[in-house]
Amino acid sequence: MADNAKIASTVIKEIGGKENVTNAWHCVTRLRFNLKDRKLAQVDAIKDIPGVMGAQFSGDQFQVIIGNTVGDVFEEVENVLGGTGSASGSTEKESIVSKLMDIISGIFTPILPALAGTGLIKGLLALALTLHWTTATAGWYQVLYMISDSVFYFLPFFVAVSATRKFKTSEYLGLSVAGVLLYPTMVNAYNAISAGKKVAAITLFSGVNVPYVNYTSSVIPIILGVWFLAIVQRWVKKWMPDAITMMFTPMVTLVIVVPVTLLVFGPLGTYAGNGLAVGISWLFTHAGPVAGLVLGATFPLIVMTGMHYAFVPIVVNNFKVLGYDATIFPINFVTNMAQAGSAFAVAIRSKNAATKQLATSSGISALLGITEPAMYGINLKKKKPFYAALAAGGIAGAFVTFFAVKAFAMAGLTGLTALPVFISAKTPMNIVWLAIGITMSFVLSFIFTLVLGFEDDVVAAPSATKPVKKVAAADKTTVGGATILAPVQGTLEPLSSVADDTFAQGIMGKGAAIIPEDGEIVAPISGKVTVLPDSKHAVGITGDDGTELLVHVGIDTVELGGKFFTAAVKAGDHVTAGQKLLSFDLKQIKEKGYDPTVMIIVTNSNDFTDVLPMNESGVIYPKEQLLVAIK
């Protein structure tokens, strides 16, 4: 797998070091940074880092697109930073819109896994009820329903934690504010009033009554409350004596913040959220297919900026006020299927084996709701498939809006696994219209891509792909390129078959895989050893001809910490092809449950016209021709 620590340290270095980072977090596919000085970020250098799919500024936020392994890389980023940021502010003035989008994204992206997991359970429960597999009174149903509803019901607590981190204030004070909003006195009073009962008022400041508002599942009130908390706490700390600040700063802060939140920010946030939900619903009800067409055709462009997470509070608020979302979720679903359709069309039409492989794997990823590999790796790169996806997404967006397709719970990744959240016993046709919409989107984008065509990658001459068995000279070139030799004895496998998406999707570069039969790795090319981690599970070599090669032994074997590996060289050594690099205990690695597959990757594949295997399958021996990198 990719060396996440190296990716993280290199990214931090190229964005100006940890001193230039004011905040860092991640979403499903990308690292997100606030920087003091954006001019220090070396965008092109970051794009060239193995394991990085792309990098860009979106407003005042710098994003590094990683893909499915972003969580692992972010753990290493936090290790480098020593937290989620090392400074308190930016040296550059941020626009109000950029700052708002940055705040929303930073607050909601950490919560998404919890919302996604519980939302999917709720969707599956709806499916179980619809198919009469269970009843609402069954014990297991009630337990699972509590699980599915818990995050949404107590959402102010979750938002409080991420908001305090974003506003850089005390998490526990933020939770205290949320606790007041959801205190039984408030909840019970609201429920009683809703049932037509009279409830005694809570009066403050000689006649000002506290409004009884339903804060369950709310987001805007607690965000405003925590924002105010951060301001008040910093103000109190400035004048509170150090000897008593630990006790009295929290006390004074809460005594100020909670009443203001109950009287001002809570009701204001609730009314604003209700108005927003009703307004968007009105727009889609009256503008209908036109609104769906516009949003469907432009949603991938919003995803490219990384600002699609700014829609999350709108969606959450729709669920609270309306009980469903008939805007963002359905349209996001069909646009994801459009990206998948275009990618699969490229896989069908392309004559290039590597392109077929990447298009297929990224198309599957898009079907599951992660579209960045398809967008950046295939569709956007070839342009016309991306245009086809935009057109298909717009048409399908108009369709699902016309039939008012609704999502009844959060689902996180909007892909095929999210289908259950669109199921409702009360509106059984909802899932049918969605199924037609996503099928339409996939098929139209597929057809549009085939009709529009695209510029295919150059395919090497047949002579370059003929198997050549034994090679005596390590520096031998073929068709103006470099020959890469097998580093180990074993059975050839296509790189796309390995159980690690970073390698299988070609994110790190093109190459081949070998299931080893012994435990000795030799140099595939002559050059300088540039990478040799302490775990000794991988070796990077920069060839004398400029070829950059990575030999990676096993999947997740970095976790062994060097156990069962012995290096025969060190970083900085010059090696010749066929020279022993390292040895490993194949038996022990297997017994520990690790996949020992050896990956051989040309990490600067973009510098070559193509990187092709000399054979697709069969037994291979050390120093046999494995790959040819064609100039």
XYZ file of C-alpha atoms in Angstrom:
631
model
C 0.000 0.000 0.000
C 1.018 3.632 -0.234
C 3.453 4.962 2.367
C 0.944 7.221 4.095
C 3.557 8.750 6.370
C 5.648 9.769 3.372
C 2.607 11.206 1.596
C 1.665 13.188 4.693
C 5.146 14.513 5.416
C 5.721 15.465 1.780
C 2.365 17.226 1.519
C 3.029 19.214 4.703
C 6.484 20.128 3.441
C 5.150 21.310 0.079
C 2.391 23.454 1.608
C 4.972 25.443 3.511
C 5.512 23.287 6.582
C 3.359 22.811 9.652
C 3.956 26.429 10.651
C 1.892 27.456 7.601
C -1.119 25.329 8.625
C -3.849 26.943 10.726
C -6.332 24.083 10.462
C -6.527 20.619 8.884
C -9.266 18.031 8.471
C -10.501 15.610 5.839
C -13.657 14.468 4.077
C -14.324 11.242 2.200
C -11.638 11.719 -0.435
C -9.518 14.773 0.339
C -7.299 16.456 2.858
C -8.382 20.018 3.603
C -6.145 22.783 4.928
C -6.392 26.397 5.974
C -3.046 28.052 5.294
C -1.456 31.217 6.629
C 0.160 32.025 3.293
C -1.310 30.283 0.263
C 1.629 31.405 -1.867
C 3.884 28.906 -0.085
C 1.869 25.932 -1.380
C 3.657 24.177 -4.250
C 0.537 22.904 -6.041
C 2.281 21.237 -9.000
C 4.786 19.480 -6.738
C 1.966 18.153 -4.565
C 0.136 16.808 -7.613
C 3.268 14.799 -8.451
C 3.421 13.074 -5.049
C 2.727 9.315 -5.440
C -0.648 8.635 -3.860
C -1.998 12.136 -4.558
C -4.672 12.375 -7.250
C -4.852 16.154 -7.419
C -4.507 19.422 -5.502
C -6.331 22.732 -5.704
C -7.414 25.859 -3.899
C -11.146 26.245 -3.359
C -11.746 29.699 -1.985
C -9.406 29.990 0.974
C -9.253 26.245 1.499
C -6.456 24.092 0.071
C -7.502 20.578 -0.875
C -5.328 17.547 -1.608
C -7.285 14.765 -3.293
C -6.215 11.341 -2.003
C -9.130 8.980 -2.620
C -10.304 6.058 -0.535
C -7.260 6.025 1.792
C -7.621 9.647 2.894
C -8.405 8.658 6.504
C -5.131 6.760 6.833
C -3.151 9.618 5.315
C -4.846 12.133 7.612
C -3.757 10.154 10.670
C -0.181 10.693 9.523
C -0.912 14.358 8.802
C -2.054 14.797 12.399
C 1.151 13.114 13.589
C 3.206 15.608 11.590
C 1.184 18.616 12.729
C 0.834 17.463 16.307
C -2.898 18.145 16.086
C -5.217 19.798 13.593
C -3.350 23.020 13.146
C -0.558 24.954 14.742
C -1.679 28.552 14.493
C -4.713 30.589 15.196
C -5.323 32.556 12.074
C -4.482 33.278 8.491
C -2.296 36.122 7.281
C -4.567 36.601 4.263
C -8.000 38.173 4.301
C -10.752 35.660 3.570
C -13.959 36.492 1.750
C -17.149 36.074 3.760
C -18.478 33.400 1.395
C -15.230 31.427 1.445
C -15.025 31.627 5.216
C -18.648 30.501 5.590
C -18.154 27.533 3.256
C -14.960 26.648 5.070
C -16.730 26.691 8.452
C -19.634 24.559 7.227
C -17.326 22.034 5.599
C -15.078 21.840 8.654
C -17.995 21.280 11.015
C -19.953 18.680 9.086
C -17.407 16.463 7.361
C -16.234 14.820 10.629
C -19.856 13.953 11.488
C -20.664 12.294 8.153
C -19.551 8.741 9.047
C -21.918 8.665 12.036
C -24.786 10.088 9.991
C -24.052 7.701 7.136
C -23.904 4.552 9.226
C -27.046 5.245 11.233
C -28.883 6.547 8.171
C -28.223 3.324 6.294
C -29.618 1.313 9.220
C -32.762 3.436 9.097
C -33.102 2.755 5.368
C -32.711 -0.988 5.859
C -35.353 -0.913 8.606
C -37.730 0.821 6.198
C -37.045 -1.929 3.669
C -37.724 -4.593 6.308
C -41.068 -3.008 7.181
C -42.058 -2.594 3.539
C -41.354 -6.258 2.796
C -43.077 -7.331 6.053
C -39.920 -8.969 7.397
C -40.587 -7.458 10.809
C -42.952 -5.184 12.716
C -42.402 -1.896 14.499
C -43.072 -3.578 17.832
C -40.418 -6.281 17.448
C -37.566 -6.082 19.958
C -34.746 -6.081 17.424
C -36.534 -3.457 15.343
C -36.827 -1.135 18.337
C -33.155 -1.536 19.266
C -31.980 -0.961 15.691
C -34.307 1.999 15.339
C -32.804 3.579 18.448
C -29.369 3.108 16.905
C -30.507 4.563 13.591
C -32.177 7.600 15.168
C -29.702 8.365 17.954
C -27.229 10.497 15.999
C -29.946 12.453 14.248
C -31.957 13.043 17.458
C -28.908 14.132 19.467
C -27.269 15.908 16.523
C -26.626 19.128 18.502
C -24.122 17.198 20.649
C -22.212 15.973 17.583
C -22.273 19.401 15.945
C -21.120 20.972 19.201
C -17.951 18.855 19.240
C -16.921 19.592 15.656
C -17.960 23.268 15.945
C -15.828 23.792 19.058
C -12.871 22.306 17.215
C -13.480 24.599 14.267
C -13.942 27.702 16.421
C -11.079 26.629 18.716
C -12.922 26.621 22.027
C -13.694 24.078 24.759
C -15.459 20.923 23.544
C -16.966 20.297 26.971
C -18.397 23.766 27.273
C -19.879 23.333 23.815
C -21.459 20.057 24.921
C -22.824 21.856 27.977
C -24.627 24.362 25.755
C -26.037 21.531 23.636
C -27.108 19.749 26.815
C -29.247 22.712 27.837
C -30.954 22.799 24.424
C -31.864 19.115 24.756
C -32.585 19.149 28.487
C -35.854 17.345 29.398
C -37.378 20.631 30.636
C -37.110 22.045 27.101
C -38.051 18.862 25.247
C -41.020 17.977 27.492
C -42.380 21.529 27.432
C -42.262 21.660 23.632
C -44.006 18.273 23.349
C -46.684 19.348 25.826
C -47.374 22.599 23.956
C -47.538 20.665 20.667
C -50.176 18.424 22.298
C -52.261 21.474 23.246
C -51.346 21.559 26.932
C -50.423 24.613 28.982
C -46.877 24.868 30.298
C -45.454 27.298 32.838
C -43.061 29.762 31.245
C -39.396 30.203 32.178
C -38.949 33.933 32.718
C -35.639 35.811 32.604
C -34.698 39.481 32.968
C -37.984 40.611 34.509
C -40.506 39.379 31.996
C -38.629 37.856 29.049
C -39.879 34.308 28.451
C -37.624 31.562 27.115
C -39.190 30.182 23.896
C -39.868 26.450 24.020
C -38.324 25.236 20.773
C -37.656 21.721 19.502
C -33.868 21.559 19.256
C -33.624 17.819 18.556
C -31.942 17.181 15.192
C -31.167 20.897 14.831
C -27.857 22.295 13.573
C -27.985 26.072 13.165
C -28.825 26.956 16.810
C -25.884 25.059 18.271
C -23.473 26.394 15.638
C -24.468 29.952 16.543
C -24.273 29.110 20.230
C -20.766 27.633 19.960
C -19.600 30.568 17.859
C -20.782 32.914 20.595
C -19.211 30.632 23.210
C -15.802 30.934 21.541
C -16.029 34.742 21.581
C -17.165 34.969 25.209
C -14.665 32.420 26.517
C -11.725 34.258 24.951
C -13.024 37.551 26.364
C -13.418 36.150 29.862
C -9.948 34.599 29.804
C -8.381 37.974 29.050
C -9.384 39.495 32.396
C -9.891 36.454 34.629
C -6.957 36.013 37.096
C -4.878 32.926 36.358
C -5.282 31.596 39.896
C -9.041 31.113 39.516
C -9.490 30.865 35.743
C -9.942 27.071 35.673
C -13.139 27.265 37.730
C -14.529 30.707 37.087
C -13.888 31.153 33.359
C -16.178 28.208 32.437
C -18.783 29.340 34.977
C -18.938 32.954 33.796
C -18.858 31.859 30.147
C -21.824 29.501 30.500
C -23.831 31.979 32.571
C -23.513 34.469 29.704
C -23.742 32.122 26.716
C -26.647 29.845 27.676
C -29.290 32.541 28.324
C -28.338 34.406 25.127
C -28.513 31.135 23.180
C -31.935 30.272 24.645
C -33.347 33.740 24.011
C -31.658 34.734 20.748
C -29.484 32.271 18.857
C -31.630 29.193 19.452
C -34.946 30.614 18.217
C -33.232 32.630 15.472
C -31.382 29.559 14.170
C -34.536 27.446 14.317
C -36.673 29.934 12.402
C -33.928 30.505 9.855
C -33.534 26.764 9.317
C -37.269 26.235 8.944
C -37.468 29.072 6.454
C -34.538 27.704 4.462
C -36.066 24.231 4.230
C -39.478 25.552 3.216
C -37.925 27.941 0.697
C -35.846 25.266 -1.027
C -38.834 22.933 -1.059
C -40.926 25.701 -2.627
C -38.262 26.346 -5.259
C -38.048 22.702 -6.313
C -41.834 22.330 -6.188
C -42.449 25.314 -8.479
C -39.292 25.381 -10.597
C -39.344 21.580 -10.651
C -37.404 19.971 -13.489
C -35.637 23.228 -14.357
C -34.053 23.401 -10.898
C -33.186 19.698 -11.122
C -31.669 20.168 -14.580
C -29.458 23.052 -13.484
C -28.281 21.404 -10.254
C -27.806 18.019 -11.951
C -25.680 19.520 -14.723
C -23.519 21.545 -12.354
C -23.201 19.267 -9.315
C -19.936 17.619 -10.504
C -18.449 21.099 -10.898
C -19.398 21.813 -7.279
C -17.798 18.502 -6.261
C -14.606 19.558 -8.034
C -14.372 22.609 -5.784
C -14.986 20.417 -2.732
C -17.837 22.658 -1.617
C -20.534 19.985 -1.986
C -20.206 19.378 1.748
C -21.674 22.818 2.279
C -25.010 21.247 1.278
C -24.969 18.937 4.314
C -26.625 21.357 6.764
C -29.340 22.028 4.174
C -29.998 18.306 3.834
C -29.999 17.744 7.594
C -32.364 20.652 8.056
C -34.688 19.251 5.382
C -34.902 15.979 7.306
C -35.747 17.828 10.517
C -38.363 20.191 9.053
C -39.828 18.138 6.193
C -38.918 14.584 7.182
C -37.105 13.992 3.890
C -34.764 15.550 1.326
C -36.036 15.907 -2.228
C -33.217 18.120 -3.502
C -29.549 17.367 -2.897
C -29.493 13.607 -2.221
C -31.483 12.421 -5.263
C -29.597 14.713 -7.647
C -26.223 13.795 -6.150
C -27.153 10.138 -6.679
C -27.934 10.472 -10.383
C -24.856 12.619 -11.086
C -22.636 9.994 -9.470
C -24.154 7.353 -11.726
C -23.437 9.601 -14.733
C -19.738 9.713 -13.841
C -19.779 5.922 -13.567
C -21.479 5.536 -16.960
C -18.891 7.696 -18.713
C -16.018 5.842 -17.062
C -17.374 2.450 -18.124
C -17.858 3.731 -21.689
C -14.188 4.703 -21.739
C -13.305 1.233 -20.455
C -15.307 -0.349 -23.292
C -14.041 1.858 -26.095
C -10.400 2.403 -25.115
C -7.761 0.223 -26.761
C -5.260 0.874 -23.995
C -5.077 -1.854 -21.353
C -4.058 0.493 -18.542
C -6.834 2.945 -19.388
C -9.367 0.123 -19.435
C -8.178 -1.015 -16.030
C -8.337 2.442 -14.438
C -11.673 3.311 -16.065
C -13.253 0.079 -14.828
C -12.015 0.386 -11.251
C -12.907 4.087 -10.995
C -16.326 3.387 -12.540
C -17.012 0.828 -9.813
C -15.895 3.385 -7.206
C -18.348 5.926 -8.674
C -21.186 3.399 -8.472
C -20.468 3.220 -4.741
C -20.541 7.007 -4.398
C -16.871 8.054 -4.690
C -16.541 9.865 -8.008
C -13.146 11.583 -7.733
C -11.162 8.687 -9.299
C -13.546 8.604 -12.293
C -13.715 12.381 -12.626
C -10.033 13.186 -12.233
C -8.501 9.973 -13.524
C -10.679 9.420 -16.589
C -13.590 11.717 -17.493
C -12.124 15.158 -16.856
C -8.772 14.112 -18.266
C -10.404 13.112 -21.556
C -12.911 16.032 -21.468
C -15.725 14.670 -23.668
C -16.697 11.892 -21.216
C -16.980 14.584 -18.544
C -19.248 16.684 -20.771
C -21.346 13.583 -21.400
C -21.692 13.021 -17.660
C -22.778 16.630 -17.104
C -25.465 16.346 -19.775
C -26.757 13.005 -18.490
C -26.740 14.249 -14.899
C -28.790 17.285 -15.869
C -31.423 15.221 -17.683
C -31.686 12.669 -14.883
C -31.746 15.476 -12.311
C -34.769 16.965 -14.051
C -36.420 13.535 -14.061
C -36.037 12.776 -10.342
C -37.105 16.320 -9.473
C -40.228 16.023 -11.658
C -41.246 12.872 -9.787
C -40.239 14.415 -6.413
C -37.911 11.562 -5.454
C -37.119 11.744 -1.744
C -34.407 10.442 0.580
C -35.700 9.650 4.054
C -32.370 9.413 5.882
C -28.717 10.401 5.536
C -26.571 7.913 3.664
C -23.039 9.336 3.548
C -21.760 8.073 0.209
C -24.504 8.544 -2.360
C -24.084 5.333 -4.313
C -25.793 1.993 -4.745
C -25.350 1.139 -1.071
C -27.582 4.131 -0.256
C -30.649 2.730 -2.055
C -32.398 1.688 1.197
C -32.741 5.300 2.399
C -35.083 5.988 -0.526
C -37.524 3.252 0.506
C -40.810 4.187 2.153
C -43.870 2.067 2.815
C -46.040 5.178 2.363
C -44.605 6.052 -1.069
C -43.577 2.735 -2.670
C -43.053 4.337 -6.103
C -40.295 6.577 -4.702
C -37.624 3.889 -5.044
C -38.950 2.968 -8.489
C -38.598 6.520 -9.811
C -35.121 6.715 -8.315
C -34.126 3.423 -9.955
C -35.331 4.742 -13.319
C -33.465 8.010 -12.737
C -30.117 6.453 -11.880
C -30.444 3.946 -14.733
C -31.254 6.782 -17.118
C -28.251 8.751 -15.921
C -25.860 5.814 -16.274
C -27.131 4.729 -19.699
C -27.279 8.242 -21.172
C -23.755 9.120 -20.036
C -22.537 5.777 -21.376
C -24.170 6.375 -24.785
C -23.164 10.051 -24.956
C -19.534 9.109 -24.281
C -19.535 6.449 -26.987
C -21.093 8.879 -29.471
C -18.867 11.855 -28.626
C -15.751 9.711 -28.453
C -12.483 10.787 -26.820
C -8.785 10.903 -27.494
C -7.472 7.490 -26.545
C -4.037 6.923 -25.055
C -1.327 5.827 -27.434
C -0.994 2.054 -27.695
C 2.491 0.640 -28.065
C 3.558 -1.240 -31.153
C 2.887 -4.961 -30.959
C 6.590 -5.740 -30.986
C 6.953 -3.998 -27.664
C 4.535 -6.339 -25.952
C 5.925 -9.659 -27.152
C 7.246 -11.814 -24.292
C 10.988 -11.877 -24.031
C 12.219 -14.507 -21.601
C 15.782 -14.018 -20.412
C 17.618 -10.680 -20.450
C 21.325 -10.553 -19.788
C 21.840 -6.809 -19.701
C 20.018 -4.807 -17.128
C 20.120 -1.543 -19.041
C 18.708 -2.940 -22.243
C 16.042 -0.667 -23.804
C 13.054 -1.647 -25.897
C 11.289 0.596 -28.436
C 12.919 3.727 -27.080
C 12.055 2.898 -23.479
C 13.358 1.163 -20.390
C 13.123 -2.528 -19.562
C 12.201 -3.380 -15.984
C 13.096 -6.823 -14.696
C 11.234 -9.077 -12.291
C 12.530 -8.655 -8.721
C 11.275 -11.980 -7.361
C 10.240 -15.470 -8.439
C 6.533 -16.132 -8.501
C 3.259 -15.973 -10.426
C 2.322 -12.899 -12.449
C -0.930 -11.100 -11.673
C -2.400 -7.937 -13.205
C -1.972 -4.943 -10.927
C -5.747 -4.407 -10.991
C -6.245 -7.680 -9.087
C -4.362 -6.717 -5.916
C -6.386 -6.136 -2.761
C -5.343 -2.517 -2.327
C -7.114 0.235 -4.270
C -4.092 2.535 -4.213
C -2.240 0.020 -6.392
C -5.194 -1.577 -8.186
C -6.544 1.754 -9.461
C -3.129 2.851 -10.694
C -3.108 5.877 -8.396
C 0.585 5.453 -7.640
C 1.436 4.538 -11.221
C 1.371 1.647 -13.648
C 3.074 -1.663 -13.050
C 2.607 -5.341 -12.288
C 2.143 -7.702 -9.355
C 3.828 -11.003 -8.488
C 2.673 -13.573 -5.945
C 6.089 -14.578 -4.574
C 7.380 -18.120 -4.202
C 10.526 -17.201 -2.279
C 11.706 -14.383 -0.037
C 14.424 -12.585 -1.946
C 14.012 -9.261 -3.791
C 16.551 -8.160 -6.382
C 16.849 -4.808 -8.158
C 14.651 -4.542 -11.282
C 16.782 -1.683 -12.684
C 20.141 -0.057 -12.111
C 20.031 3.148 -10.133
C 20.104 4.834 -6.729
C 18.118 3.579 -3.731
C 16.003 6.602 -2.812
C 13.424 5.023 -0.503
C 14.011 2.408 2.179
C 11.735 2.877 5.218
C 12.547 1.448 8.617
C 9.869 -1.185 8.006
C 12.012 -2.476 5.081
C 8.863 -3.631 3.288
C 9.477 -1.426 0.242
C 12.355 -0.106 -1.824
C 12.312 2.892 -4.129
C 14.902 3.211 -6.882
C 15.570 6.101 -9.248
C 17.033 4.487 -12.339
C 20.093 5.723 -14.183
C 17.742 6.553 -17.071
C 15.304 8.491 -14.848
C 12.786 5.710 -14.288
C 11.349 5.937 -10.764
C 10.433 2.505 -9.430
C 8.842 1.217 -6.251
C 9.024 -2.429 -5.177
C 6.455 -2.969 -2.428
C 6.400 -6.309 -0.595
C 2.974 -7.268 0.699
C -0.192 -5.379 1.623
C -0.260 -3.606 4.980
C 3.106 -5.211 5.846
C 4.284 -1.817 7.061
C 2.383 -2.771 10.229
C 5.051 -5.408 10.946
C 7.528 -2.629 11.673
C 10.379 -4.396 9.880
C 9.828 -7.774 11.486
C 10.604 -10.655 9.053
C 12.423 -8.225 6.684
C 16.189 -7.824 6.236
C 17.669 -5.100 4.039
C 20.789 -5.804 1.991
C 21.247 -2.169 0.924
C 20.653 1.271 2.429
C 19.205 4.523 1.130
C 21.713 6.320 -1.074
C 23.381 3.145 -2.370
C 23.791 2.636 -6.105
C 22.630 -0.806 -7.204
C 22.794 -2.726 -10.447
C 19.927 -4.730 -11.876
C 19.805 -8.185 -10.329
C 21.580 -7.084 -7.117
C 19.947 -8.275 -3.885
C 17.901 -5.544 -2.190
C 16.225 -7.318 0.711
C 14.946 -10.638 1.968
C 11.765 -11.525 3.847
C 10.340 -14.541 5.637
C 7.492 -15.473 3.322
C 6.153 -18.201 5.601
C 5.996 -15.997 8.689
C 4.340 -13.137 6.819
C 1.619 -15.477 5.552
C 1.128 -16.984 9.001
C 0.592 -13.506 10.415
C -2.279 -13.090 7.971
C -0.662 -10.644 5.543
C -0.979 -10.795 1.764
C 2.634 -11.152 0.489
C 1.943 -9.975 -3.081
C 4.862 -7.940 -4.460
C 3.893 -4.802 -6.412
C 6.300 -3.254 -8.907
C 5.230 0.312 -9.763
C 6.651 2.913 -12.112
C 5.806 5.921 -9.948
C 6.599 8.440 -12.684
C 4.397 6.665 -15.239
C 3.202 10.041 -16.525
C 6.699 10.651 -17.896
C 6.224 7.743 -20.316
C 3.869 7.142 -23.220
C 2.887 3.892 -21.548
C 4.081 1.214 -19.156
C 3.187 -2.253 -20.385
C 3.633 -5.767 -18.990
C 5.689 -8.159 -21.092
C 3.393 -11.000 -20.017
C -0.072 -10.928 -18.477
C 0.196 -14.157 -16.466
C 2.292 -17.225 -15.758
C 5.415 -18.017 -13.749
C 8.220 -15.478 -13.823
C 11.781 -15.622 -12.509
C 14.150 -12.924 -11.223
C 15.850 -10.910 -14.001
C 13.210 -11.832 -16.577
C 11.652 -8.930 -18.423
C 8.592 -7.799 -16.496
C 7.652 -4.338 -17.780
C 8.622 -1.965 -20.545
C 8.336 1.797 -20.003
C 7.875 3.345 -23.437
C 9.095 6.866 -24.111
